[in-house]
Coordinates of C-alpha atoms and ligand atoms in Angstrom, one line a residue:
M1 CA 0.2 -0.4 -0.2
A2 CA 1.0 3.6 -1.0
S3 CA 0.8 5.0 2.6
N4 CA 1.7 8.1 1.7
L5 CA -0.9 8.6 -0.8
A6 CA -4.5 10.1 -0.8
V7 CA -6.8 10.6 -3.5
I8 CA -9.2 13.2 -4.0
I9 CA -11.8 12.6 -6.8
L10 CA -14.2 15.4 -7.9
A11 CA -17.4 13.9 -8.6
A12 CA -20.0 16.4 -7.3
G13 CA -20.4 18.7 -10.7
K14 CA -23.6 19.4 -12.1
G15 CA -22.8 18.3 -15.3
T16 CA -25.3 20.7 -17.1
R17 CA -23.9 20.5 -20.4
M18 CA -24.8 16.7 -20.6
K19 CA -28.7 17.8 -20.9
S20 CA -29.7 14.9 -18.8
D21 CA -31.0 14.1 -15.2
I22 CA -28.4 11.5 -14.5
P23 CA -25.3 12.8 -13.1
K24 CA -22.6 13.2 -15.2
V25 CA -19.6 10.9 -13.6
L26 CA -22.6 8.3 -14.0
H27 CA -22.9 8.0 -17.6
K28 CA -20.9 5.1 -18.8
I29 CA -17.9 4.4 -21.1
A30 CA -17.5 0.6 -22.0
G31 CA -20.7 -0.4 -19.9
K32 CA -19.0 1.0 -17.0
A33 CA -19.9 4.4 -14.8
M34 CA -16.9 7.2 -15.4
L35 CA -16.2 7.5 -11.6
A36 CA -15.8 3.9 -11.9
H37 CA -13.1 3.9 -14.5
V38 CA -11.3 6.6 -12.1
I39 CA -11.8 4.7 -9.0
G40 CA -10.4 1.6 -10.7
A41 CA -7.2 3.4 -12.0
V42 CA -6.1 4.8 -8.9
K43 CA -7.0 1.8 -6.8
E44 CA -4.2 0.0 -9.0
L45 CA -1.8 2.2 -6.7
E46 CA -3.2 1.1 -3.6
P47 CA -3.3 4.5 -2.1
Q48 CA -3.9 5.1 1.8
K49 CA -7.3 6.8 1.5
I50 CA -9.6 8.1 -1.6
I51 CA -12.0 10.4 -0.9
V52 CA -14.7 11.2 -3.3
V53 CA -16.5 14.4 -3.4
V54 CA -20.1 14.2 -4.0
A55 CA -23.4 16.6 -4.2
P56 CA -25.7 16.1 -1.4
D57 CA -28.4 13.7 -1.9
S58 CA -26.6 11.8 -4.7
E59 CA -26.8 8.4 -3.4
A60 CA -26.2 6.8 -6.7
V61 CA -22.7 8.2 -7.0
A62 CA -22.0 7.2 -3.4
K63 CA -22.9 3.9 -4.4
V64 CA -20.5 3.7 -7.2
A65 CA -18.0 5.4 -4.8
E66 CA -18.4 2.1 -1.9
G67 CA -15.4 1.9 -0.3
C68 CA -14.2 5.2 -0.4
E69 CA -14.8 8.2 1.7
I70 CA -17.4 10.5 0.8
A71 CA -16.7 14.1 1.3
I72 CA -20.3 16.2 0.8
Q73 CA -19.8 19.3 -1.0
A74 CA -22.5 21.4 -0.1
Q75 CA -23.0 23.7 -3.1
Q76 CA -21.3 23.3 -6.5
L77 CA -19.0 26.4 -6.1
G78 CA -16.3 25.1 -8.3
T79 CA -13.7 22.4 -8.6
G80 CA -11.7 24.4 -5.8
D81 CA -14.6 24.5 -3.5
A82 CA -14.9 20.6 -4.2
V83 CA -11.6 20.2 -3.0
K84 CA -12.0 22.3 0.0
S85 CA -14.7 20.2 1.4
A86 CA -12.4 16.9 0.9
V87 CA -9.6 18.4 2.8
A88 CA -11.4 18.0 5.9
L89 CA -11.1 14.2 5.7
L90 CA -7.5 14.6 5.0
K91 CA -7.2 15.6 8.9
D92 CA -3.6 15.5 10.0
F93 CA -2.5 13.4 6.8
T94 CA 0.9 14.5 5.9
G95 CA 1.6 12.5 2.5
N96 CA 1.1 13.3 -1.1
V97 CA -2.3 13.9 -2.6
L98 CA -3.5 13.0 -6.0
I99 CA -6.5 15.0 -7.4
L100 CA -8.6 13.7 -10.4
Y101 CA -12.0 14.7 -12.1
G102 CA -14.7 12.0 -12.1
D103 CA -15.3 13.1 -15.7
S104 CA -12.1 12.1 -17.1
P105 CA -12.5 8.0 -17.5
L106 CA -9.6 7.6 -19.6
I107 CA -6.7 7.9 -17.5
T108 CA -4.5 4.9 -16.9
S109 CA -2.8 3.7 -13.5
A110 CA 0.4 3.6 -15.6
S111 CA 0.4 6.9 -16.5
L112 CA -0.5 7.9 -13.1
V113 CA 2.7 5.7 -11.9
K114 CA 4.8 8.0 -13.9
L115 CA 3.5 11.1 -12.2
L116 CA 3.9 9.6 -8.8
D117 CA 7.4 8.5 -10.2
K118 CA 10.1 10.8 -8.6
P119 CA 9.9 12.2 -4.9
L120 CA 8.0 15.3 -4.5
K121 CA 9.2 18.1 -2.9
N122 CA 7.1 21.6 -1.9
E123 CA 6.1 21.4 -5.5
I124 CA 2.8 20.8 -7.8
R125 CA 3.3 18.5 -10.3
I126 CA 0.7 18.0 -13.1
F127 CA -0.2 16.4 -16.7
G128 CA -0.5 18.9 -19.6
F129 CA -1.6 17.7 -22.6
N130 CA -1.9 19.2 -26.3
A131 CA -5.4 19.1 -27.6
T132 CA -6.5 18.7 -30.8
N133 CA -9.2 20.6 -30.2
P134 CA -8.5 22.9 -27.1
A135 CA -12.3 23.9 -26.7
K136 CA -13.0 25.0 -23.5
Y137 CA -9.8 23.5 -21.6
G138 CA -8.0 25.3 -19.3
R139 CA -4.5 26.8 -21.0
L140 CA -1.1 26.0 -19.4
I141 CA 1.1 29.3 -19.2
V142 CA 4.6 28.2 -19.4
S143 CA 7.9 30.2 -18.9
N144 CA 11.0 28.2 -18.5
N145 CA 9.3 24.9 -18.2
T146 CA 7.3 26.2 -15.1
V147 CA 3.5 26.5 -15.3
R148 CA 2.6 30.1 -13.8
E149 CA -0.6 29.8 -14.2
V150 CA -3.8 27.9 -15.6
V151 CA -6.1 30.3 -17.2
E152 CA -9.5 29.1 -17.7
F153 CA -10.7 29.8 -21.1
K154 CA -13.6 31.7 -20.4
D155 CA -10.9 34.1 -18.4
A156 CA -8.2 33.8 -21.5
N157 CA -7.3 37.0 -23.5
E158 CA -7.2 35.5 -27.4
A159 CA -3.6 35.1 -27.3
Q160 CA -4.0 32.8 -24.2
K161 CA -7.0 31.1 -26.1
K162 CA -4.6 30.3 -29.1
L163 CA -2.4 28.4 -26.7
T164 CA -3.1 24.5 -27.3
L165 CA -1.0 23.1 -24.0
C166 CA -3.9 21.9 -22.2
N167 CA -4.7 21.4 -18.1
S168 CA -5.8 17.6 -17.8
G169 CA -7.0 18.0 -14.4
V170 CA -4.8 15.9 -12.4
Y171 CA -2.8 17.5 -9.7
Y172 CA -0.3 15.9 -7.3
L173 CA 1.0 17.8 -4.5
P174 CA 2.1 17.3 -0.8
A175 CA -1.1 17.5 1.6
P176 CA 0.6 20.2 3.9
L177 CA 0.9 22.3 0.7
L178 CA -2.5 21.7 -0.5
Q179 CA -4.0 22.7 2.9
K180 CA -2.1 25.9 2.6
L181 CA -2.9 27.0 -1.1
I182 CA -6.4 25.5 -1.1
A183 CA -7.3 28.2 1.7
Q184 CA -6.4 31.0 -0.5
V185 CA -8.5 30.2 -3.4
K186 CA -11.1 33.0 -4.0
N187 CA -14.0 33.1 -6.7
D188 CA -12.8 36.3 -8.3
N189 CA -13.4 35.2 -11.9
S190 CA -15.8 35.4 -14.7
Q191 CA -17.8 32.5 -13.3
K192 CA -17.4 33.5 -9.8
E193 CA -16.2 30.2 -9.1
Y194 CA -13.6 28.7 -6.9
Y195 CA -11.0 27.5 -9.6
L196 CA -9.0 24.5 -8.6
T197 CA -6.8 25.5 -11.0
D198 CA -5.7 28.8 -9.1
L199 CA -3.6 26.6 -6.9
I200 CA -1.2 27.2 -9.6
K201 CA -0.9 30.9 -9.6
I202 CA -1.3 30.9 -5.8
G203 CA 1.9 28.6 -5.5
W204 CA 3.9 30.6 -7.7
K205 CA 3.1 33.7 -5.5
N206 CA 4.4 31.4 -2.5
S207 CA 7.7 30.4 -4.6
V208 CA 6.2 27.0 -5.1
E209 CA 7.1 25.5 -8.6
T210 CA 4.7 23.5 -10.6
S211 CA 5.8 21.3 -13.2
Y212 CA 4.1 19.2 -16.1
L213 CA 4.4 16.2 -17.5
P214 CA 3.5 15.7 -21.0
I215 CA 0.4 13.2 -21.9
H216 CA -1.6 12.1 -24.2
E217 CA -5.0 13.6 -24.8
N218 CA -6.7 10.2 -25.2
E219 CA -5.6 9.2 -21.4
V220 CA -7.1 12.9 -20.0
S221 CA -10.1 13.9 -22.3
G222 CA -12.8 15.5 -20.1
V223 CA -16.7 14.5 -20.5
N224 CA -18.6 17.5 -20.3
D225 CA -21.2 16.9 -23.3
K226 CA -22.6 14.2 -25.1
H227 CA -20.2 14.5 -28.1
E228 CA -17.3 14.3 -25.5
L229 CA -18.9 10.9 -23.9
C230 CA -19.2 9.8 -27.6
R231 CA -15.5 10.3 -28.2
A232 CA -14.3 9.0 -24.9
E233 CA -16.1 5.6 -25.8
G234 CA -14.5 5.4 -29.0
V235 CA -11.2 5.8 -27.4
M236 CA -11.9 3.1 -24.8
Q237 CA -13.4 1.1 -27.2
K238 CA -10.0 1.0 -29.4
R239 CA -8.0 0.4 -26.3
L240 CA -10.0 -2.7 -25.7
H241 CA -10.0 -3.6 -29.4
K242 CA -6.2 -3.4 -29.1
R243 CA -5.7 -5.4 -26.0
A244 CA -8.0 -8.1 -27.2
L245 CA -6.2 -8.1 -30.8
N246 CA -2.7 -8.1 -28.8
D247 CA -4.2 -11.4 -26.8
G248 CA -5.2 -13.0 -30.3
V249 CA -8.7 -12.4 -30.4
T250 CA -9.8 -12.1 -34.2
I251 CA -12.1 -8.9 -34.5
L252 CA -13.4 -9.0 -38.0
C253 CA -14.7 -5.4 -37.9
P254 CA -13.9 -3.4 -34.7
D255 CA -15.4 -0.3 -35.2
T256 CA -18.9 -2.6 -35.0
V257 CA -17.6 -4.5 -31.6
F258 CA -18.2 -3.1 -28.0
M259 CA -16.6 -4.7 -25.5
S260 CA -16.2 -4.1 -21.4
T261 CA -13.0 -3.4 -19.7
D262 CA -13.4 -6.8 -17.9
T263 CA -14.0 -9.2 -20.8
K264 CA -11.7 -12.0 -20.6
F265 CA -11.1 -14.1 -24.0
G266 CA -10.0 -17.5 -24.4
R267 CA -7.3 -18.4 -27.4
D268 CA -8.7 -18.5 -31.1
V269 CA -11.8 -16.4 -30.2
L270 CA -13.6 -14.9 -33.4
L271 CA -15.7 -11.9 -33.3
R272 CA -17.8 -11.3 -36.0
Q273 CA -19.3 -8.0 -37.2
N274 CA -21.8 -5.9 -34.6
V275 CA -20.9 -7.7 -31.4
V276 CA -21.9 -6.3 -27.9
I277 CA -20.2 -7.8 -24.8
G278 CA -21.6 -6.5 -21.3
E279 CA -19.6 -6.6 -18.1
N280 CA -18.5 -9.6 -16.4
V281 CA -18.2 -11.7 -19.2
V282 CA -15.7 -15.0 -19.7
I283 CA -15.4 -16.2 -23.8
G284 CA -13.5 -19.7 -23.7
N285 CA -11.3 -20.9 -26.6
N286 CA -12.3 -21.5 -30.2
V287 CA -15.6 -19.5 -29.1
I288 CA -17.3 -17.8 -32.9
I289 CA -19.8 -14.7 -32.0
G290 CA -21.7 -12.9 -34.2
P291 CA -22.6 -11.6 -36.6
F292 CA -25.0 -9.4 -34.4
A293 CA -24.9 -10.9 -31.1
H294 CA -25.8 -9.2 -27.9
I295 CA -23.8 -11.0 -24.7
R296 CA -25.2 -9.4 -21.9
P297 CA -23.5 -9.0 -18.2
G298 CA -22.5 -12.2 -16.1
T299 CA -22.5 -14.6 -19.2
V300 CA -19.8 -17.3 -19.7
I301 CA -19.1 -19.0 -22.7
E302 CA -17.4 -22.1 -22.6
N303 CA -14.9 -23.7 -25.1
N304 CA -15.9 -24.2 -28.9
A305 CA -19.3 -23.1 -28.2
S306 CA -20.7 -20.9 -31.1
V307 CA -23.0 -17.9 -30.7
G308 CA -24.7 -16.8 -34.2
N309 CA -27.1 -14.0 -35.4
F310 CA -29.5 -12.1 -33.6
V311 CA -28.9 -13.9 -30.3
E312 CA -28.9 -12.2 -26.8
I313 CA -27.7 -13.8 -24.0
K314 CA -28.0 -12.6 -20.3
K315 CA -26.3 -14.0 -17.5
S316 CA -26.1 -17.4 -18.6
T317 CA -23.4 -20.3 -18.8
I318 CA -23.2 -21.6 -22.3
G319 CA -21.4 -25.1 -22.0
E320 CA -18.3 -26.7 -24.3
G321 CA -19.6 -27.1 -27.5
S322 CA -23.0 -26.0 -27.5
K323 CA -24.6 -23.8 -30.5
I324 CA -27.2 -21.1 -30.4
N325 CA -27.1 -20.1 -34.1
H326 CA -29.9 -18.1 -34.7
L327 CA -32.5 -15.6 -33.2
S328 CA -32.6 -16.5 -29.6
Y329 CA -32.9 -15.0 -26.2
I330 CA -31.3 -17.1 -23.3
G331 CA -31.5 -15.5 -19.9
D332 CA -30.8 -16.9 -16.5
S333 CA -30.1 -20.2 -18.1
H334 CA -27.3 -22.8 -17.8
L335 CA -26.6 -24.9 -20.6
G336 CA -24.4 -28.1 -20.3
K337 CA -22.0 -29.1 -23.0
N338 CA -22.9 -30.0 -26.8
V339 CA -26.6 -28.7 -26.5
N340 CA -28.2 -27.7 -29.8
I341 CA -30.6 -24.7 -29.7
G342 CA -32.6 -24.3 -32.7
A343 CA -33.6 -20.8 -34.3
G344 CA -35.8 -18.6 -32.6
T345 CA -35.8 -20.7 -29.5
I346 CA -36.8 -18.1 -26.5
T347 CA -36.2 -18.5 -22.7
C348 CA -39.0 -17.2 -20.9
N349 CA -37.5 -16.1 -17.7
Y350 CA -39.5 -13.1 -16.7
D351 CA -43.1 -13.5 -14.8
G352 CA -43.3 -9.7 -14.5
F353 CA -42.1 -9.7 -11.0
E354 CA -39.1 -12.5 -11.0
K355 CA -36.3 -14.0 -12.9
H356 CA -36.4 -17.6 -13.1
E357 CA -33.6 -20.3 -14.2
T358 CA -33.7 -22.5 -17.1
Q359 CA -31.5 -25.7 -17.0
I360 CA -30.5 -27.6 -20.1
E361 CA -28.5 -30.5 -19.5
D362 CA -25.5 -32.2 -21.7
D363 CA -26.4 -33.2 -25.2
V364 CA -30.2 -31.9 -25.6
F365 CA -31.6 -31.0 -28.8
V366 CA -33.9 -28.0 -28.8
G367 CA -36.0 -27.7 -32.0
S368 CA -36.5 -24.4 -33.6
N369 CA -39.0 -21.7 -32.6
T370 CA -39.3 -23.4 -29.0
S371 CA -40.3 -21.2 -25.8
L372 CA -38.8 -22.7 -22.4
I373 CA -40.7 -21.5 -19.7
A374 CA -38.7 -20.8 -16.8
P375 CA -38.4 -22.6 -14.0
V376 CA -37.8 -25.6 -16.0
T377 CA -35.2 -28.2 -16.4
I378 CA -34.5 -30.0 -19.8
G379 CA -32.7 -33.5 -18.8
K380 CA -29.7 -34.8 -20.5
G381 CA -30.1 -35.7 -23.9
A382 CA -33.9 -34.8 -24.4
V383 CA -35.0 -33.6 -27.5
I384 CA -37.8 -31.1 -27.7
A385 CA -40.2 -31.2 -30.9
A386 CA -40.0 -28.1 -33.0
G387 CA -42.6 -25.2 -31.9
S388 CA -43.0 -26.4 -28.3
N389 CA -44.2 -24.4 -25.2
I390 CA -42.2 -26.2 -22.6
S391 CA -43.4 -25.4 -19.3
E392 CA -43.0 -28.7 -17.1
N393 CA -39.6 -30.6 -16.7
V394 CA -38.7 -33.0 -19.3
P395 CA -36.9 -36.2 -18.1
A396 CA -33.4 -37.3 -19.5
G397 CA -33.7 -39.1 -23.3
A398 CA -37.2 -38.0 -23.8
L399 CA -39.0 -36.5 -26.5
A400 CA -41.1 -33.7 -25.2
I401 CA -43.8 -32.1 -27.9
A402 CA -45.9 -29.6 -26.7
R403 CA -48.0 -27.9 -29.4
G404 CA -51.3 -28.3 -31.1
M405 CA -51.4 -31.2 -33.1
Q406 CA -51.5 -31.2 -36.9
K407 CA -54.6 -32.3 -38.6
N408 CA -54.7 -32.5 -42.5
L409 CA -57.9 -32.0 -44.2
A410 CA -57.8 -34.1 -47.7
D411 CA -58.6 -32.0 -50.7
W412 CA -59.7 -29.1 -48.6
A413 CA -57.5 -26.1 -50.3
M414 CA -58.2 -27.0 -53.7
K415 CA -62.1 -27.0 -53.0
F416 CA -61.7 -23.8 -51.3
K417 CA -59.9 -22.5 -54.2
K418 CA -61.9 -23.6 -56.7
K419 CA -65.0 -22.5 -55.1
K420 CA -63.6 -18.9 -54.8
T421 CA -62.8 -18.5 -58.3
E422 CA -66.0 -20.2 -60.0
Ligands
UD1_1 C1 -11.8 21.5 -15.7 C2 -10.7 22.7 -15.4 C3 -10.0 22.9 -16.5 C4 -9.4 21.5 -17.1 C5 -10.3 20.3 -17.6 C6 -10.3 19.3 -17.8 C7 -11.3 24.4 -13.2 C8 -11.9 25.6 -13.1 N1 -11.2 23.7 -14.7 O1 -12.7 22.4 -16.4 O2 -8.7 23.9 -16.7 O3 -8.7 22.1 -18.4 O4 -11.5 20.5 -16.0 O5 -11.1 18.1 -18.4 O6 -10.8 23.1 -12.6 N2 -16.9 19.5 -9.8 C9 -17.1 19.3 -8.3 N3 -17.8 20.4 -7.7 C10 -18.1 21.5 -8.6 C11 -17.5 21.7 -10.0 C12 -17.1 20.5 -10.5 O7 -17.1 18.0 -7.9 O8 -18.2 22.3 -7.9 C13 -16.1 18.4 -10.4 C14 -17.1 17.7 -11.6 O9 -18.0 16.5 -11.4 C15 -16.5 17.0 -12.5 C16 -15.0 18.0 -12.3 O10 -15.0 18.4 -11.0 O11 -16.0 15.7 -12.3 C17 -14.2 18.9 -13.3 O12 -15.8 20.2 -13.4 P1 -15.9 20.5 -14.7 O13 -16.9 21.7 -14.5 O14 -16.2 19.5 -15.7 O15 -14.8 21.4 -15.2 P2 -14.2 21.6 -16.6 O16 -14.9 23.0 -17.1 O17 -14.2 20.5 -17.4
MG2 MG1 -14.9 18.6 -17.2

């Protein structure tokens, strides 16, 4: 544990630009709240404490921050004010503090390790990045390699607006220095907000130097609106694709494949076009998925299984060598080995109140267009006739037919057509 490190994550902002009733930091990237990404990255540093600043009545944000200390920011008066509400929880902590924004989900622990690498004196260390579209980021005013000031876009003059070196929103400084400088942050700016960025200017006046470490914008892009959310999702997906490709997964058309940060792949997995994979999914060796498949959270697909087009699987285990190749919904189910699920088979897992489970044992053959009305168990090696509505357990080795029996009326059609055309 890095016992001399405390982390503060700001997550109390209103997120007005998102035009959403959902708190900004709960918007998701790769299926996971932005705040959860930031917490995940800093946890790898094993800090002594993580303090998350949240607005009053934000139970949902606090829930994502479970296990962290929560500081309540009574009113959203700016990033400087947010840190003011967190420093009380530092108490007599004398180590170093890392501050991050909960709306910047792309940061990696590897980069944070670099920021924390060298011992810290009475100084501030931040990440600076060259933004291709500097838009509304704070600009770093640098001379002799020292950051003198961060000027917010709304307070910048025309020359400053042309600068492309921007503030990432990651700060690293000793706790006593933070306590000293944060007390001096005022709201004398165009927004009448307490800017955390003023730490740099106040530090400079107090002979405290700020240095910056360059970082790629793909790690520190802030998400303030839906355009930026969309872009961050793209960056994250590219990162996940790269990792999967490095691990030997074949991805036919990465632009159409969405995966989660925790997706686990075996060897020789083939992902065809248009595949969406939720959190907590494990995919075994030689598994083929897609095109057009939705693998929802909590699914395990074992070796040599295949999942074809227009198939949705939720919280289910698909046993070794089993096949679900066309137009199916499999939810809350456990499939054994070598099960064949015919086209159009649906597990009816929800009765409007509760979810129920379907068990399908090894070597079962389910004919096309079958409804499996859960809870139900299909015994080993059983065969289900196509078009059945199965609501009772099927013994091992049995044939189950549960459909209206067919009646053929000889010559009926011929006579009918004749009558109509006379
Ligand atoms: C901020 C920085 C800017 C930097 C950019 C990087 C300031 C003043 N500006 O601008 O220099 O380039 O991030 O992305 O810091 N928050 C609170 N309480 C508040 C206000 C904000 O907790 O009262 C939180 C937000 O939830 C968010 C983070 O602080 O996670 C940053 O706030 P935001 O309003 O997004 O700042 P930016 O305008 O993006
Ligand atoms: Mg922001």
